[in-house]
Structure formats: structure tokens, C-alpha cells
Short mmCIF file of C-alpha atoms in Angstrom, two decimals:
data_model
loop_
_atom_site.label_atom_id
_atom_site.label_comp_id
_atom_site.label_asym_id
_atom_site.label_seq_id
_atom_site.Cartn_x
_atom_site.Cartn_y
_atom_site.Cartn_z
CA MET A 8 113.79 54.34 168.20
CA PHE A 9 112.66 57.25 166.09
CA SER A 10 109.26 55.88 165.03
CA ARG A 11 108.46 55.17 168.66
CA LEU A 12 109.31 58.69 169.72
CA ILE A 13 107.15 60.14 166.92
CA THR A 14 104.25 57.80 167.74
CA ARG A 15 104.28 58.88 171.35
CA SER A 16 105.00 62.51 170.84
CA ILE A 17 102.83 63.54 167.91
CA VAL A 18 100.20 60.90 167.07
CA GLY A 19 97.04 60.87 169.32
CA SER A 20 95.23 58.66 166.78
CA ARG A 21 96.16 56.67 163.81
CA ARG A 22 94.70 57.05 160.29
CA VAL A 23 95.26 54.61 157.37
CA ALA A 24 94.63 56.01 153.89
CA THR A 25 93.62 54.04 150.90
CA PHE A 26 93.66 55.22 147.39
CA LYS A 27 91.23 53.67 144.85
CA PRO A 28 90.61 54.75 141.21
CA MET A 29 86.88 55.56 140.76
CA GLY A 30 86.29 55.84 137.00
CA GLY A 31 88.46 57.43 134.31
CA ASN A 32 91.47 59.42 135.82
CA VAL A 33 89.61 60.78 138.83
CA MET A 34 91.08 59.50 142.12
CA THR A 35 89.16 59.43 145.44
CA PHE A 36 90.61 58.98 148.87
CA SER A 37 88.81 56.90 151.43
CA THR A 38 90.10 57.22 155.01
CA LYS A 39 89.44 54.80 157.85
CA LYS A 40 90.28 56.04 161.25
CA SER A 41 90.79 53.68 164.24
CA ALA A 42 89.58 55.48 167.47
CA GLY A 43 91.41 55.24 170.64
CA THR A 44 88.45 53.41 172.38
CA PRO A 45 86.66 50.80 170.27
CA PRO A 46 82.80 51.05 170.21
CA PRO A 47 80.96 48.56 172.52
CA PRO A 48 80.45 45.22 171.12
CA PRO A 49 77.06 43.79 170.11
CA PRO A 50 75.34 41.71 172.96
CA GLN A 51 76.67 38.17 173.43
CA GLN A 52 79.94 39.09 171.58
CA PRO A 53 83.44 39.72 173.07
CA PRO A 54 85.02 42.98 172.28
CA LYS A 55 87.33 42.87 169.21
CA SER A 56 90.96 44.23 169.55
CA ASN A 57 92.81 45.98 166.77
CA ASN A 58 95.37 43.23 166.30
CA SER A 59 97.20 44.94 163.38
CA LEU A 60 97.76 48.15 165.38
CA GLU A 61 98.91 46.06 168.49
CA LYS A 62 101.21 44.02 166.36
CA GLU A 63 102.66 47.27 164.80
CA TRP A 64 103.25 48.89 168.14
CA GLU A 65 104.97 45.73 169.41
CA GLU A 66 107.25 45.99 166.29
CA LEU A 67 108.07 49.58 167.10
CA GLU A 68 108.75 48.71 170.74
CA LYS A 69 111.39 46.17 169.74
CA TYR A 70 113.70 48.90 168.57
CA ASP A 71 115.66 51.22 170.67
CA THR A 72 118.36 53.88 170.20
CA ASN A 73 121.10 51.44 170.94
CA GLN A 74 120.14 48.72 168.46
CA GLU A 75 120.51 48.74 164.71
CA ILE A 76 117.55 48.22 162.50
CA PRO A 77 117.49 44.72 161.01
CA ALA A 78 118.57 44.49 157.20
CA ASP A 79 115.25 42.87 156.41
CA VAL A 80 113.30 45.81 157.93
CA LEU A 81 115.35 48.17 156.00
CA LYS A 82 114.86 46.17 152.70
CA SER A 83 111.16 46.13 153.39
CA LEU A 84 111.24 49.88 153.89
CA GLU A 85 113.15 50.35 150.60
CA ASN A 86 110.65 48.16 148.62
CA SER A 87 107.64 49.93 150.30
CA ARG A 88 108.98 53.36 149.38
CA LEU A 89 109.57 52.52 145.79
CA ALA A 90 105.96 51.12 145.49
CA GLN A 91 104.45 54.03 147.34
CA LYS A 92 106.48 56.52 145.20
CA LYS A 93 104.99 55.15 142.09
CA GLN A 94 101.44 55.17 143.60
CA TYR A 95 101.83 58.84 144.66
CA GLN A 96 103.16 59.79 141.23
CA GLU A 97 100.03 58.42 139.77
CA ILE A 98 97.94 60.30 142.30
CA ILE A 99 99.67 63.55 141.75
CA SER A 100 99.39 63.09 137.96
CA SER A 101 95.70 62.67 138.36
CA LEU A 102 95.38 65.65 140.83
CA MET A 103 97.22 67.85 138.17
CA GLU A 104 94.99 66.63 135.33
CA SER A 105 94.44 69.65 133.18
CA LYS A 106 91.22 68.52 131.45
CA GLU A 107 88.13 70.52 132.13
CA THR A 108 86.34 67.14 132.95
CA SER A 109 88.41 66.56 136.08
CA LYS A 110 86.23 66.57 139.06
CA ILE A 111 89.17 66.85 141.54
CA SER A 112 91.53 69.37 139.94
CA SER A 113 91.49 72.07 137.34
CA PRO A 114 93.67 75.08 136.55
CA LYS A 115 90.61 77.22 136.75
CA PHE A 116 90.52 76.65 140.56
CA GLU A 117 94.17 77.61 141.00
CA VAL A 118 95.03 80.60 143.42
CA LYS A 119 98.30 82.16 142.74
CA PRO A 120 100.46 83.73 145.45
CA THR A 121 101.31 87.47 145.35
CA ILE A 122 105.01 87.13 145.89
CA ILE A 123 107.89 85.26 144.11
CA ILE A 124 110.64 83.52 145.95
CA PRO A 125 113.55 82.94 143.47
CA THR A 126 115.49 80.50 145.60
CA ALA A 127 115.62 76.69 145.01
CA SER A 128 113.42 76.10 148.02
CA GLY A 129 111.11 78.87 146.81
CA LYS A 130 110.60 77.20 143.56
CA VAL A 131 109.76 73.78 145.10
CA ALA A 132 107.48 75.69 147.51
CA ARG A 133 105.75 77.29 144.55
CA ALA A 134 105.20 73.86 142.89
CA LEU A 135 103.72 72.49 146.10
CA PHE A 136 101.48 75.50 146.40
CA ALA A 137 100.27 75.17 142.84
CA CYS A 138 99.45 71.49 143.24
CA ALA A 139 97.63 72.21 146.53
CA SER A 140 95.69 75.17 144.97
CA GLN A 141 94.55 73.19 141.90
CA ALA A 142 93.34 70.44 144.14
CA ARG A 143 91.59 72.98 146.25
CA SER A 144 93.46 71.67 149.23
CA LEU A 145 95.54 74.72 150.44
CA ASN A 146 94.19 74.72 153.93
CA ILE A 147 94.76 70.92 154.16
CA VAL A 148 98.28 71.07 152.90
CA SER A 149 98.97 74.06 155.10
CA LYS A 150 98.16 72.07 158.17
CA ASP A 151 100.50 69.32 156.99
CA VAL A 152 103.26 71.94 156.66
CA ASP A 153 102.60 73.26 160.09
CA MET A 154 102.79 69.78 161.59
CA ILE A 155 105.91 68.83 159.81
CA LEU A 156 107.65 72.07 160.94
CA LYS A 157 106.46 71.45 164.45
CA ALA A 158 108.12 67.99 164.25
CA PHE A 159 111.30 69.45 163.16
CA ASP A 160 111.20 71.88 166.06
CA THR A 161 110.13 69.42 168.88
CA ILE A 162 111.52 65.88 168.16
CA PRO A 163 115.07 65.74 169.34
CA SER A 164 117.86 65.66 166.58
CA PHE A 165 115.18 65.24 163.73
CA ARG A 166 116.19 68.34 161.83
CA SER A 167 119.93 68.01 162.60
CA ILE A 168 120.02 64.44 161.29
CA VAL A 169 118.12 65.29 158.09
CA GLU A 170 120.31 68.34 157.34
CA GLU A 171 123.59 66.66 158.36
CA PRO A 172 125.74 66.17 155.17
CA ASP A 173 127.85 63.49 156.66
CA ILE A 174 124.82 61.19 157.22
CA ALA A 175 124.10 58.87 154.43
CA ASN A 176 120.95 59.74 152.22
CA ALA A 177 119.63 56.22 152.59
CA ASP A 178 119.44 56.63 156.40
CA LYS A 179 117.65 60.01 155.92
CA GLN A 180 115.18 58.38 153.68
CA ASN A 181 114.45 55.73 156.31
CA LEU A 182 114.07 58.37 158.84
CA ILE A 183 111.41 60.16 156.69
CA ASP A 184 109.67 56.92 156.00
CA PHE A 185 109.32 56.27 159.70
CA PHE A 186 107.93 59.76 160.23
CA VAL A 187 105.51 59.48 157.43
CA ASP A 188 104.27 56.11 158.71
CA SER A 189 103.81 57.72 162.19
CA VAL A 190 101.56 60.69 161.40
CA THR A 191 98.45 61.59 159.45
CA LEU A 192 99.24 63.59 156.23
CA SER A 193 97.16 64.32 153.17
CA PRO A 194 98.12 62.57 149.93
CA ILE A 195 99.82 65.78 148.72
CA GLY A 196 101.70 66.32 152.02
CA GLU A 197 102.97 62.65 151.93
CA PHE A 198 104.00 62.74 148.21
CA PHE A 199 105.93 66.05 149.03
CA LEU A 200 108.01 64.41 151.69
CA TYR A 201 108.67 61.32 149.50
CA TYR A 202 109.59 63.65 146.66
CA MET A 203 112.13 65.64 148.80
CA SER A 204 113.45 62.35 150.24
CA ASN A 205 113.91 60.39 147.03
CA GLU A 206 115.37 63.47 145.24
CA ASN A 207 117.80 63.90 148.28
CA ASN A 208 116.71 67.57 148.75
CA PHE A 209 117.25 67.31 152.58
CA GLY A 210 119.23 70.54 152.71
CA ILE A 211 116.27 72.68 151.51
CA LEU A 212 113.47 70.77 153.14
CA VAL A 213 112.87 73.04 156.07
CA ASN A 214 113.39 76.21 153.93
CA THR A 215 110.84 74.85 151.38
CA LEU A 216 108.23 74.36 154.14
CA LYS A 217 108.77 77.95 155.43
CA ASP A 218 108.72 79.41 151.97
CA PHE A 219 105.36 77.52 151.45
CA GLN A 220 104.02 79.34 154.53
CA ARG A 221 105.20 82.68 153.22
CA LEU A 222 103.25 82.00 149.87
CA VAL A 223 100.17 81.18 151.75
CA ALA A 224 100.53 84.23 153.94
CA SER A 225 100.84 86.33 150.83
CA LEU A 226 97.21 85.69 150.07
CA SER A 227 96.00 87.53 153.13
CA THR A 228 95.22 91.25 152.94
CA GLU A 229 95.92 91.63 156.77
CA MET A 230 99.48 91.92 157.93
CA ASN A 231 100.97 91.93 161.42
CA ILE A 232 104.22 93.77 161.43
CA ARG A 233 106.72 94.05 164.37
CA LEU A 234 108.91 97.29 164.31
CA THR A 235 112.00 97.36 166.51
CA VAL A 236 113.34 100.83 167.28
CA ALA A 237 116.14 102.13 169.39
CA HIS A 238 113.97 104.33 171.58
CA GLU A 239 110.35 105.14 172.24
CA TYR A 240 108.86 106.80 169.17
CA ASN A 241 106.59 109.76 169.41
CA ASP A 242 103.52 110.00 167.29
CA LYS A 243 105.23 111.81 164.41
CA GLU A 244 108.05 109.43 164.18
CA LYS A 245 105.61 106.44 164.25
CA GLN A 246 103.71 108.05 161.42
CA GLN A 247 106.84 108.48 159.29
CA LEU A 248 108.04 105.08 159.84
CA GLU A 249 104.53 103.46 159.26
CA GLN A 250 104.17 105.38 155.97
CA LEU A 251 107.50 104.06 154.90
CA VAL A 252 106.52 100.45 155.70
CA ARG A 253 103.09 100.81 154.06
CA SER A 254 104.86 101.74 150.76
CA TYR A 255 106.06 98.17 150.47
CA PHE A 256 102.52 96.77 150.39
CA THR A 257 99.38 97.25 148.31
CA GLU A 258 96.89 99.91 149.31
CA ASP A 259 94.17 97.30 150.30
CA THR A 260 96.56 95.66 152.79
CA LYS A 261 95.36 96.09 156.42
CA ILE A 262 98.45 96.50 158.54
CA GLN A 263 98.72 96.11 162.32
CA PHE A 264 101.91 97.50 163.84
CA ALA A 265 103.55 96.29 167.08
CA TYR A 266 106.52 98.28 168.44
CA SER A 267 109.39 97.06 170.52
CA VAL A 268 112.38 98.96 171.95
CA ASP A 269 116.00 97.70 171.79
CA ALA A 270 118.72 100.20 172.55
CA SER A 271 121.33 97.84 171.28
CA ILE A 272 120.46 98.59 167.68
CA LYS A 273 121.73 102.22 168.35
CA SER A 274 119.65 103.76 165.70
CA GLY A 275 117.20 103.01 162.83
CA TYR A 276 114.65 100.34 162.70
CA LYS A 277 114.05 96.63 162.04
CA ILE A 278 110.98 95.31 160.17
CA GLU A 279 109.75 91.86 160.76
CA SER A 280 106.58 90.19 159.05
CA PRO A 281 105.70 87.10 157.30
CA LEU A 282 106.34 88.77 153.88
CA LEU A 283 108.97 91.38 154.52
CA ASN A 284 111.98 91.41 156.92
CA HIS A 285 114.39 94.39 156.66
CA ASN A 286 117.20 95.40 159.09
CA ALA A 287 117.99 99.16 158.68
CA THR A 288 119.68 99.47 162.10
CA LEU A 289 122.91 101.25 162.86
CA SER A 290 124.16 98.11 164.63
CA ALA A 291 123.63 96.08 161.48
CA ALA A 292 125.45 98.65 159.35
CA ILE A 293 128.43 98.72 161.72
CA GLU A 294 128.69 94.90 161.68
CA LYS A 295 128.49 94.91 157.86
CA SER A 296 131.22 97.47 157.59
CA GLU A 297 133.37 95.48 160.09
CA ARG A 298 132.98 92.47 158.09
CA GLU A 299 133.88 94.16 154.81
CA GLU A 300 136.89 95.88 156.56
CA LYS A 301 138.27 92.48 157.86
CA ALA A 302 137.80 90.97 154.35
CA ILE A 303 139.77 93.79 152.73
CA PHE A 304 142.63 93.59 155.35
CA SER A 305 142.63 89.78 154.82
CA ASP A 306 143.01 90.16 151.28
CA PHE A 307 145.71 92.87 151.52
CA PHE A 308 147.88 90.74 153.83
CA ASN A 309 147.38 87.63 151.66
CA ASP A 310 148.71 89.63 148.63
CA LEU A 311 151.70 90.79 150.66
CA ARG A 312 152.40 87.36 151.92
CA GLU A 313 152.26 85.98 148.28
CA ALA A 314 154.49 88.79 147.15
CA ALA A 315 157.09 87.82 149.81
CA VAL A 316 156.92 84.18 148.90
CA THR A 317 157.24 84.77 145.21
CA ASP A 318 159.51 87.86 145.48
CA THR A 319 157.13 89.83 143.34
CA PRO A 320 156.56 93.55 143.98
CA VAL A 321 152.82 93.47 143.71
CA TRP A 322 152.48 97.01 145.03
CA ASP A 323 153.93 98.38 141.79
CA LYS A 324 151.01 96.83 139.81
CA ASN A 325 148.04 99.00 138.83
CA GLU A 326 145.61 96.36 139.87
CA PHE A 327 146.92 96.40 143.46
CA LYS A 328 146.92 100.13 143.58
CA GLU A 329 143.42 100.36 142.43
CA LYS A 330 142.16 97.66 144.72
CA TYR A 331 143.72 99.17 147.92
CA PHE A 332 144.77 102.74 147.42
CA SER A 333 142.17 104.33 145.04
CA PHE A 334 138.95 106.07 146.04
CA ASP A 335 135.95 106.04 143.77
CA VAL A 336 134.33 109.37 144.48
CA LYS A 337 131.33 108.80 142.22
CA ALA A 338 130.55 105.36 143.70
CA TYR A 339 130.77 106.96 147.24
CA GLU A 340 128.41 109.82 146.29
CA ASP A 341 125.91 107.29 144.65
CA SER A 342 125.92 105.16 147.80
CA LEU A 343 125.11 108.23 149.91
CA ASN A 344 122.19 109.26 147.58
CA LYS A 345 120.77 105.79 147.73
CA SER A 346 120.94 105.76 151.51
CA ASN A 347 119.08 109.13 151.65
#
């Protein structure tokens, strides 16, 4: 069973979080952690066992990969998710309180990333970043993100199930619920997973987590960059390439370069870093031109096939001639100037 696998693979200890309103709109979070070894009992008293944890473990042990989850358990999970979603919405609403009297969160504490990611996952990551920043919990949420990504990488079939379009969203939601119940996350980290699950954003979940890491990394003024080249560079070649790479960053950014040699790229270079990835290798250019060439020939033969079927001489049309037999000298020269 998934939850049993997570419990054994990730969780070394269990933490139960409770959320209690403490005056006004301010929320506080009290956390009680059950240690692996209970403290010694007072004299003349037998040791007390954690019955609730033992019962929960027994319930998890009942399920295996060959047995379907009972309907009453699924119904209980659904009801629990709805209740928790409402609770977390109230928590996040309080955390995002814009009043200056808020003791937990205020826009004046917000730290903004130095890059913009315009994709759908990047926009969600930016919202998560802003929430964590205003709550002064960037480091805490960053640890949540690291752990969730580690789970996707280490737990068998976890990522493939969540991203598989043919699997029902309800099953994916139950999977996320089991995961959240089996690990220790901050309130913001838990709410993020509940939000992505209930909004059925499974396809961009992993990319959102990675984009969040990129946003956090943009705050650093130190950057480690890996440069892949086709041959060993001398000092002059390194200086020219490093000067080019530095132009992509602000002047106060401290950059550490690491070189690797890969003859398969033929010529050029490849830049890899948390903020910048750029493939300027000859092998990549050849692959791109081959893809474009195949696409053109495919369109060409499809047009000829359509002409044969419909008995239409498409080759007499100006559109056909311009598409396949014309050469735009100006566009070609402009592309050469850009490459130089």
C-alpha cells in the first residue's frame, strides 16, 4: 500500500499539527511530536504506549498492493479532505492578512525573486513563493519542496501515477492525501498540495516545485555554473566564454565555473545552472536543422499526396511555390547577423 511505503521510506518520526485561533485573525500553530522511544514512566507506573499511533499503523498494514481500498475508507478520506481544505483556506487567508497589525504576515516582509517564470507552473510557484515570503517561512517551505521532490524521485511509480492522464483524478487525490498524512509538512506546504490536488493541477505539480526552487535560487548572489565544451579550453578561450556568461547576470553575482569536456557536442558550448540553461553546441544546431528539414519534407509530401487525391495541381499556386521554392535572402542574412 502506498501509505505504508511512504511511512517506511520517508518518515522517521511522526508529527501531528494542530491549528488554533489565538485572538483576532492571528493564527498560531502548535505541534506535538511523538518520539520513537517514549520517556521512562514515573515510579510505580507501567509505561504508556501510543495506542493511536499503533492503531493507525495496524490500519495501514491491512492494505496491500493487491487489495482495493474499502469504500468507507475512501469516503472518509473525501470528507476529511473537504474539511481540511476549508481549514487550510482559513489559515492561508490569515497568513496573507494585509493589515499592518498582523503579527504573522505582512507585505512589508515579502522578499521578491529576481526572475520571472511566465509558464503556468511558474505563476503558481510565484504565488507559493509570495505566500511563504510574507509568512517569513521561505526556508521552511523550501525544505517542504525539497522533501516532496525527493519523494517523487524515490517512491516507486509516485510521479508516473500522479502525471498519468488516464488515471482518475479522484485516485490521484487519494494518493496525495495518503502522502500528506504520512509526512511532516508546514501548513503552507500542506495547503499547496491540497490546492494542486483539488484543482487537478497534477500535470504541472513537479514543474511548479522545481520553478519554486529556481525562484529561491534567484535570491542568491553566488552561482555555480557548469560549462560543457567540445575540447579542453586554454586560458584565453575560458576568459572569453566566462565573460559572455557573466553578461547574463548582475555585476554583484559571484560565479564559480566548472568545466567538462564532451566531444560529442562537436563545437560550441553548453551552459547549465539553476537560473540559466543554454545549449549553443553544434550538435544541438544539427539536430534542430534535421527536425526542421524532416518537418518541411513531411509537409511537402503531404501536400503532394493531397494534390493526387483531389486532382489539384497545387504546384501552380503561388502559396506552394513561396513555401517550398522561394528563398528569403534578407531573412537568411538577418539570421547570420544574429548568430554572429
